[in-house]
């Protein structure tokens, strides 16, 4: 078997996955603008309102993973992701969940609950990228969707970057609004540990390992495209925004 066809060792495969972080949306100019203090309140409100479309899709995506997953042990762990986002009240223990925390972020940046939850500000490019991710999870083997979630290998860094920079750059945003990012640092680490073990176990041949890298790059495209769409709609430093398309008469 030529070197090119030999499977990578578990460690080398993990390293290949981690190297995809060079294309993570932490490096997108729109995110750089947000986290270096160059964003206007309108650009921040646009980002929060558009990212809500992604946040509410996560438990839908995870329910699609669950519906395809025949492994009870995996489902017992995976369901925690849905609870983290939707919240829960079990035997008197209550957690409002990440979606509610994201709404609080929206209120803290000056959006109303209604304009967040009715998705009126979501641009077509964000909507299509989110739908591509949900449809991937609905139609692909559950192990491939687990692999797609591994962009969260790089997520603690971006949440910590926001927590480190937003209070200084945007003192007008109540720090309570940043609770979502605080919670995600530990949740993302726990999710990635589970998802990475499944991925390293499932993708064994070199061809399968290459497929895993391709899946991760599909998800990196989803995140990158959301930022592209927000940059077009809300502008970048020195780049004028392009207004919403005319509202269809519904
Ligand atoms: O808040 C995020 C989240 O709950 C998830 C779930 C996970 C998945 O299943 O694909 N990915 C993800 C991400 C969240 N936040 C993004 C951010 O930049 O705030 C990062 C994103 C990810 O890295 O995929």
PDB file of N, CA and C in Angstrom, residues 68-140:
ATOM      1  N   UNK A  68     -31.216   9.760  13.003  1.00  0.00           N
ATOM      2  CA  UNK A  68     -30.463   8.842  12.133  1.00  0.00           C
ATOM      3  C   UNK A  68     -29.585   7.880  12.930  1.00  0.00           C
ATOM      4  N   UNK A  69     -29.407   8.180  14.225  1.00  0.00           N
ATOM      5  CA  UNK A  69     -28.416   7.435  15.018  1.00  0.00           C
ATOM      6  C   UNK A  69     -29.037   6.200  15.661  1.00  0.00           C
ATOM      7  N   UNK A  70     -28.465   5.043  15.345  1.00  0.00           N
ATOM      8  CA  UNK A  70     -29.001   3.780  15.883  1.00  0.00           C
ATOM      9  C   UNK A  70     -28.277   3.353  17.157  1.00  0.00           C
ATOM     10  N   UNK A  71     -27.315   4.147  17.579  1.00  0.00           N
ATOM     11  CA  UNK A  71     -26.505   3.772  18.743  1.00  0.00           C
ATOM     12  C   UNK A  71     -27.029   4.461  20.004  1.00  0.00           C
ATOM     13  N   UNK A  72     -27.636   3.662  20.894  1.00  0.00           N
ATOM     14  CA  UNK A  72     -28.291   4.236  22.079  1.00  0.00           C
ATOM     15  C   UNK A  72     -27.301   5.005  22.952  1.00  0.00           C
ATOM     16  N   UNK A  73     -26.089   4.468  23.093  1.00  0.00           N
ATOM     17  CA  UNK A  73     -25.109   5.148  23.954  1.00  0.00           C
ATOM     18  C   UNK A  73     -24.771   6.537  23.389  1.00  0.00           C
ATOM     19  N   UNK A  74     -24.641   6.616  22.066  1.00  0.00           N
ATOM     20  CA  UNK A  74     -24.353   7.921  21.448  1.00  0.00           C
ATOM     21  C   UNK A  74     -25.539   8.863  21.678  1.00  0.00           C
ATOM     22  N   UNK A  75     -26.771   8.330  21.485  1.00  0.00           N
ATOM     23  CA  UNK A  75     -27.956   9.191  21.667  1.00  0.00           C
ATOM     24  C   UNK A  75     -28.040   9.704  23.102  1.00  0.00           C
ATOM     25  N   UNK A  76     -27.671   8.871  24.067  1.00  0.00           N
ATOM     26  CA  UNK A  76     -27.748   9.288  25.477  1.00  0.00           C
ATOM     27  C   UNK A  76     -26.855  10.489  25.747  1.00  0.00           C
ATOM     28  N   UNK A  77     -25.729  10.581  24.985  1.00  0.00           N
ATOM     29  CA  UNK A  77     -24.843  11.745  25.162  1.00  0.00           C
ATOM     30  C   UNK A  77     -25.284  12.908  24.279  1.00  0.00           C
ATOM     31  N   UNK A  78     -25.694  12.564  23.029  1.00  0.00           N
ATOM     32  CA  UNK A  78     -25.995  13.608  22.054  1.00  0.00           C
ATOM     33  C   UNK A  78     -27.186  14.470  22.478  1.00  0.00           C
ATOM     34  N   UNK A  79     -28.131  13.855  23.212  1.00  0.00           N
ATOM     35  CA  UNK A  79     -29.353  14.588  23.589  1.00  0.00           C
ATOM     36  C   UNK A  79     -29.024  15.781  24.477  1.00  0.00           C
ATOM     37  N   UNK A  80     -27.860  15.727  25.144  1.00  0.00           N
ATOM     38  CA  UNK A  80     -27.463  16.842  26.023  1.00  0.00           C
ATOM     39  C   UNK A  80     -27.327  18.133  25.205  1.00  0.00           C
ATOM     40  N   UNK A  81     -26.905  17.984  23.927  1.00  0.00           N
ATOM     41  CA  UNK A  81     -26.742  19.173  23.090  1.00  0.00           C
ATOM     42  C   UNK A  81     -28.067  19.894  22.878  1.00  0.00           C
ATOM     43  N   UNK A  82     -29.129  19.094  22.697  1.00  0.00           N
ATOM     44  CA  UNK A  82     -30.456  19.703  22.497  1.00  0.00           C
ATOM     45  C   UNK A  82     -30.906  20.386  23.784  1.00  0.00           C
ATOM     46  N   UNK A  83     -30.670  19.735  24.921  1.00  0.00           N
ATOM     47  CA  UNK A  83     -31.060  20.334  26.205  1.00  0.00           C
ATOM     48  C   UNK A  83     -30.280  21.636  26.437  1.00  0.00           C
ATOM     49  N   UNK A  84     -28.987  21.624  26.056  1.00  0.00           N
ATOM     50  CA  UNK A  84     -28.165  22.840  26.241  1.00  0.00           C
ATOM     51  C   UNK A  84     -28.773  24.022  25.493  1.00  0.00           C
ATOM     52  N   UNK A  85     -29.337  23.766  24.335  1.00  0.00           N
ATOM     53  CA  UNK A  85     -29.875  24.877  23.532  1.00  0.00           C
ATOM     54  C   UNK A  85     -31.330  25.178  23.854  1.00  0.00           C
ATOM     55  N   UNK A  86     -32.158  24.146  23.959  1.00  0.00           N
ATOM     56  CA  UNK A  86     -33.594  24.376  24.182  1.00  0.00           C
ATOM     57  C   UNK A  86     -33.912  24.679  25.634  1.00  0.00           C
ATOM     58  N   UNK A  87     -32.960  24.262  26.532  1.00  0.00           N
ATOM     59  CA  UNK A  87     -33.242  24.415  27.964  1.00  0.00           C
ATOM     60  C   UNK A  87     -34.089  23.238  28.435  1.00  0.00           C
ATOM     61  N   UNK A  88     -34.301  23.181  29.752  1.00  0.00           N
ATOM     62  CA  UNK A  88     -35.069  22.051  30.288  1.00  0.00           C
ATOM     63  C   UNK A  88     -35.530  22.359  31.712  1.00  0.00           C
ATOM     64  N   UNK A  89     -36.499  21.604  32.190  1.00  0.00           N
ATOM     65  CA  UNK A  89     -36.858  21.582  33.616  1.00  0.00           C
ATOM     66  C   UNK A  89     -37.097  20.116  33.952  1.00  0.00           C
ATOM     67  N   UNK A  90     -36.136  19.523  34.664  1.00  0.00           N
ATOM     68  CA  UNK A  90     -36.217  18.088  34.973  1.00  0.00           C
ATOM     69  C   UNK A  90     -36.087  17.923  36.485  1.00  0.00           C
ATOM     70  N   UNK A  91     -37.096  17.311  37.094  1.00  0.00           N
ATOM     71  CA  UNK A  91     -37.079  17.090  38.572  1.00  0.00           C
ATOM     72  C   UNK A  91     -36.711  18.375  39.328  1.00  0.00           C
ATOM     73  N   UNK A  92     -37.316  19.469  38.864  1.00  0.00           N
ATOM     74  CA  UNK A  92     -37.112  20.735  39.570  1.00  0.00           C
ATOM     75  C   UNK A  92     -35.831  21.456  39.195  1.00  0.00           C
ATOM     76  N   UNK A  93     -34.943  20.796  38.398  1.00  0.00           N
ATOM     77  CA  UNK A  93     -33.728  21.491  37.941  1.00  0.00           C
ATOM     78  C   UNK A  93     -34.054  22.186  36.609  1.00  0.00           C
ATOM     79  N   UNK A  94     -33.838  23.517  36.593  1.00  0.00           N
ATOM     80  CA  UNK A  94     -34.279  24.290  35.415  1.00  0.00           C
ATOM     81  C   UNK A  94     -33.087  24.984  34.757  1.00  0.00           C
ATOM     82  N   UNK A  95     -33.027  24.947  33.449  1.00  0.00           N
ATOM     83  CA  UNK A  95     -31.984  25.703  32.731  1.00  0.00           C
ATOM     84  C   UNK A  95     -32.660  26.358  31.529  1.00  0.00           C
ATOM     85  N   UNK A  96     -32.537  27.687  31.403  1.00  0.00           N
ATOM     86  CA  UNK A  96     -33.282  28.395  30.350  1.00  0.00           C
ATOM     87  C   UNK A  96     -32.764  28.033  28.960  1.00  0.00           C
ATOM     88  N   UNK A  97     -31.524  27.553  28.874  1.00  0.00           N
ATOM     89  CA  UNK A  97     -30.967  27.104  27.596  1.00  0.00           C
ATOM     90  C   UNK A  97     -30.284  28.198  26.792  1.00  0.00           C
ATOM     91  N   UNK A  98     -29.513  27.758  25.803  1.00  0.00           N
ATOM     92  CA  UNK A  98     -28.703  28.671  25.009  1.00  0.00           C
ATOM     93  C   UNK A  98     -29.507  29.575  24.102  1.00  0.00           C
ATOM     94  N   UNK A  99     -30.658  29.084  23.609  1.00  0.00           N
ATOM     95  CA  UNK A  99     -31.451  29.934  22.710  1.00  0.00           C
ATOM     96  C   UNK A  99     -31.978  31.138  23.485  1.00  0.00           C
ATOM     97  N   UNK A 100     -32.441  30.896  24.714  1.00  0.00           N
ATOM     98  CA  UNK A 100     -32.909  32.015  25.544  1.00  0.00           C
ATOM     99  C   UNK A 100     -31.730  32.930  25.883  1.00  0.00           C
ATOM    100  N   UNK A 101     -30.566  32.353  26.133  1.00  0.00           N
ATOM    101  CA  UNK A 101     -29.378  33.176  26.436  1.00  0.00           C
ATOM    102  C   UNK A 101     -29.014  34.033  25.225  1.00  0.00           C
ATOM    103  N   UNK A 102     -29.186  33.478  24.010  1.00  0.00           N
ATOM    104  CA  UNK A 102     -28.895  34.259  22.815  1.00  0.00           C
ATOM    105  C   UNK A 102     -29.896  35.418  22.668  1.00  0.00           C
ATOM    106  N   UNK A 103     -31.150  35.162  23.028  1.00  0.00           N
ATOM    107  CA  UNK A 103     -32.149  36.253  22.997  1.00  0.00           C
ATOM    108  C   UNK A 103     -31.741  37.349  23.977  1.00  0.00           C
ATOM    109  N   UNK A 104     -31.221  36.969  25.145  1.00  0.00           N
ATOM    110  CA  UNK A 104     -30.749  37.970  26.110  1.00  0.00           C
ATOM    111  C   UNK A 104     -29.586  38.765  25.541  1.00  0.00           C
ATOM    112  N   UNK A 105     -28.730  38.102  24.743  1.00  0.00           N
ATOM    113  CA  UNK A 105     -27.652  38.828  24.053  1.00  0.00           C
ATOM    114  C   UNK A 105     -28.291  39.845  23.102  1.00  0.00           C
ATOM    115  N   UNK A 106     -29.320  39.413  22.393  1.00  0.00           N
ATOM    116  CA  UNK A 106     -30.009  40.314  21.452  1.00  0.00           C
ATOM    117  C   UNK A 106     -30.605  41.515  22.172  1.00  0.00           C
ATOM    118  N   UNK A 107     -31.243  41.272  23.318  1.00  0.00           N
ATOM    119  CA  UNK A 107     -31.825  42.385  24.092  1.00  0.00           C
ATOM    120  C   UNK A 107     -30.709  43.322  24.564  1.00  0.00           C
ATOM    121  N   UNK A 108     -29.580  42.737  24.944  1.00  0.00           N
ATOM    122  CA  UNK A 108     -28.448  43.550  25.464  1.00  0.00           C
ATOM    123  C   UNK A 108     -27.834  44.426  24.381  1.00  0.00           C
ATOM    124  N   UNK A 109     -27.960  44.028  23.112  1.00  0.00           N
ATOM    125  CA  UNK A 109     -27.379  44.857  22.039  1.00  0.00           C
ATOM    126  C   UNK A 109     -28.425  45.780  21.416  1.00  0.00           C
ATOM    127  N   UNK A 110     -29.664  45.739  21.958  1.00  0.00           N
ATOM    128  CA  UNK A 110     -30.675  46.712  21.528  1.00  0.00           C
ATOM    129  C   UNK A 110     -31.713  46.189  20.560  1.00  0.00           C
ATOM    130  N   UNK A 111     -31.793  44.892  20.406  1.00  0.00           N
ATOM    131  CA  UNK A 111     -32.850  44.295  19.574  1.00  0.00           C
ATOM    132  C   UNK A 111     -34.064  43.988  20.454  1.00  0.00           C
ATOM    133  N   UNK A 112     -35.243  43.889  19.845  1.00  0.00           N
ATOM    134  CA  UNK A 112     -36.422  43.443  20.614  1.00  0.00           C
ATOM    135  C   UNK A 112     -36.531  41.921  20.485  1.00  0.00           C
ATOM    136  N   UNK A 113     -37.156  41.286  21.481  1.00  0.00           N
ATOM    137  CA  UNK A 113     -37.352  39.830  21.425  1.00  0.00           C
ATOM    138  C   UNK A 113     -38.067  39.440  20.134  1.00  0.00           C
ATOM    139  N   UNK A 114     -39.059  40.236  19.747  1.00  0.00           N
ATOM    140  CA  UNK A 114     -39.858  39.889  18.562  1.00  0.00           C
ATOM    141  C   UNK A 114     -39.005  39.912  17.291  1.00  0.00           C
ATOM    142  N   UNK A 115     -38.181  40.959  17.115  1.00  0.00           N
ATOM    143  CA  UNK A 115     -37.404  41.046  15.858  1.00  0.00           C
ATOM    144  C   UNK A 115     -36.257  40.035  15.819  1.00  0.00           C
ATOM    145  N   UNK A 116     -35.890  39.495  16.998  1.00  0.00           N
ATOM    146  CA  UNK A 116     -34.902  38.402  17.015  1.00  0.00           C
ATOM    147  C   UNK A 116     -35.591  37.113  16.583  1.00  0.00           C
ATOM    148  N   UNK A 117     -36.699  36.819  17.247  1.00  0.00           N
ATOM    149  CA  UNK A 117     -37.335  35.491  17.079  1.00  0.00           C
ATOM    150  C   UNK A 117     -38.109  35.367  15.766  1.00  0.00           C
ATOM    151  N   UNK A 118     -38.506  36.501  15.173  1.00  0.00           N
ATOM    152  CA  UNK A 118     -39.235  36.359  13.884  1.00  0.00           C
ATOM    153  C   UNK A 118     -38.271  36.348  12.695  1.00  0.00           C
ATOM    154  N   UNK A 119     -36.982  36.436  12.967  1.00  0.00           N
ATOM    155  CA  UNK A 119     -35.926  36.247  11.948  1.00  0.00           C
ATOM    156  C   UNK A 119     -36.020  37.264  10.810  1.00  0.00           C
ATOM    157  N   UNK A 120     -36.673  38.413  11.066  1.00  0.00           N
ATOM    158  CA  UNK A 120     -36.875  39.391   9.985  1.00  0.00           C
ATOM    159  C   UNK A 120     -35.546  39.928   9.421  1.00  0.00           C
ATOM    160  N   UNK A 121     -34.465  39.919  10.224  1.00  0.00           N
ATOM    161  CA  UNK A 121     -33.194  40.508   9.769  1.00  0.00           C
ATOM    162  C   UNK A 121     -32.292  39.486   9.067  1.00  0.00           C
ATOM    163  N   UNK A 122     -32.703  38.232   8.998  1.00  0.00           N
ATOM    164  CA  UNK A 122     -31.804  37.187   8.471  1.00  0.00           C
ATOM    165  C   UNK A 122     -31.672  37.337   6.953  1.00  0.00           C
ATOM    166  N   UNK A 123     -30.414  37.399   6.507  1.00  0.00           N
ATOM    167  CA  UNK A 123     -30.169  37.560   5.061  1.00  0.00           C
ATOM    168  C   UNK A 123     -30.286  36.201   4.357  1.00  0.00           C
ATOM    169  N   UNK A 124     -30.596  36.231   3.034  1.00  0.00           N
ATOM    170  CA  UNK A 124     -30.705  34.965   2.295  1.00  0.00           C
ATOM    171  C   UNK A 124     -29.458  34.102   2.434  1.00  0.00           C
ATOM    172  N   UNK A 125     -28.267  34.708   2.378  1.00  0.00           N
ATOM    173  CA  UNK A 125     -27.035  33.913   2.441  1.00  0.00           C
ATOM    174  C   UNK A 125     -26.877  33.176   3.758  1.00  0.00           C
ATOM    175  N   UNK A 126     -27.280  33.818   4.858  1.00  0.00           N
ATOM    176  CA  UNK A 126     -27.217  33.131   6.163  1.00  0.00           C
ATOM    177  C   UNK A 126     -28.243  32.009   6.199  1.00  0.00           C
ATOM    178  N   UNK A 127     -29.440  32.304   5.710  1.00  0.00           N
ATOM    179  CA  UNK A 127     -30.524  31.310   5.749  1.00  0.00           C
ATOM    180  C   UNK A 127     -30.140  30.063   4.950  1.00  0.00           C
ATOM    181  N   UNK A 128     -29.549  30.304   3.761  1.00  0.00           N
ATOM    182  CA  UNK A 128     -29.186  29.161   2.912  1.00  0.00           C
ATOM    183  C   UNK A 128     -28.054  28.351   3.539  1.00  0.00           C
ATOM    184  N   UNK A 129     -27.086  29.034   4.142  1.00  0.00           N
ATOM    185  CA  UNK A 129     -25.973  28.296   4.768  1.00  0.00           C
ATOM    186  C   UNK A 129     -26.483  27.437   5.919  1.00  0.00           C
ATOM    187  N   UNK A 130     -27.385  28.008   6.722  1.00  0.00           N
ATOM    188  CA  UNK A 130     -27.943  27.254   7.851  1.00  0.00           C
ATOM    189  C   UNK A 130     -28.756  26.072   7.364  1.00  0.00           C
ATOM    190  N   UNK A 131     -29.579  26.311   6.322  1.00  0.00           N
ATOM    191  CA  UNK A 131     -30.398  25.210   5.792  1.00  0.00           C
ATOM    192  C   UNK A 131     -29.511  24.105   5.219  1.00  0.00           C
ATOM    193  N   UNK A 132     -28.385  24.487   4.605  1.00  0.00           N
ATOM    194  CA  UNK A 132     -27.476  23.466   4.051  1.00  0.00           C
ATOM    195  C   UNK A 132     -26.966  22.570   5.169  1.00  0.00           C
ATOM    196  N   UNK A 133     -26.696  23.178   6.331  1.00  0.00           N
ATOM    197  CA  UNK A 133     -26.175  22.384   7.451  1.00  0.00           C
ATOM    198  C   UNK A 133     -27.254  21.447   7.999  1.00  0.00           C
ATOM    199  N   UNK A 134     -28.472  21.967   8.172  1.00  0.00           N
ATOM    200  CA  UNK A 134     -29.553  21.123   8.695  1.00  0.00           C
ATOM    201  C   UNK A 134     -29.857  19.983   7.716  1.00  0.00           C
ATOM    202  N   UNK A 135     -29.915  20.316   6.423  1.00  0.00           N
ATOM    203  CA  UNK A 135     -30.216  19.274   5.427  1.00  0.00           C
ATOM    204  C   UNK A 135     -29.105  18.237   5.350  1.00  0.00           C
ATOM    205  N   UNK A 136     -27.843  18.669   5.565  1.00  0.00           N
ATOM    206  CA  UNK A 136     -26.733  17.704   5.616  1.00  0.00           C
ATOM    207  C   UNK A 136     -27.011  16.681   6.717  1.00  0.00           C
ATOM    208  N   UNK A 137     -27.393  17.186   7.894  1.00  0.00           N
ATOM    209  CA  UNK A 137     -27.622  16.287   9.042  1.00  0.00           C
ATOM    210  C   UNK A 137     -28.830  15.389   8.813  1.00  0.00           C
ATOM    211  N   UNK A 138     -29.819  15.889   8.043  1.00  0.00           N
ATOM    212  CA  UNK A 138     -31.006  15.075   7.787  1.00  0.00           C
ATOM    213  C   UNK A 138     -30.701  13.932   6.811  1.00  0.00           C
ATOM    214  N   UNK A 139     -29.769  14.180   5.882  1.00  0.00           N
ATOM    215  CA  UNK A 139     -29.605  13.252   4.761  1.00  0.00           C
ATOM    216  C   UNK A 139     -28.333  12.399   4.807  1.00  0.00           C
ATOM    217  N   UNK A 140     -27.346  12.778   5.607  1.00  0.00           N
ATOM    218  CA  UNK A 140     -26.087  12.044   5.643  1.00  0.00           C
ATOM    219  C   UNK A 140     -26.049  11.083   6.824  1.00  0.00           C
TER     220      UNK A 140
END
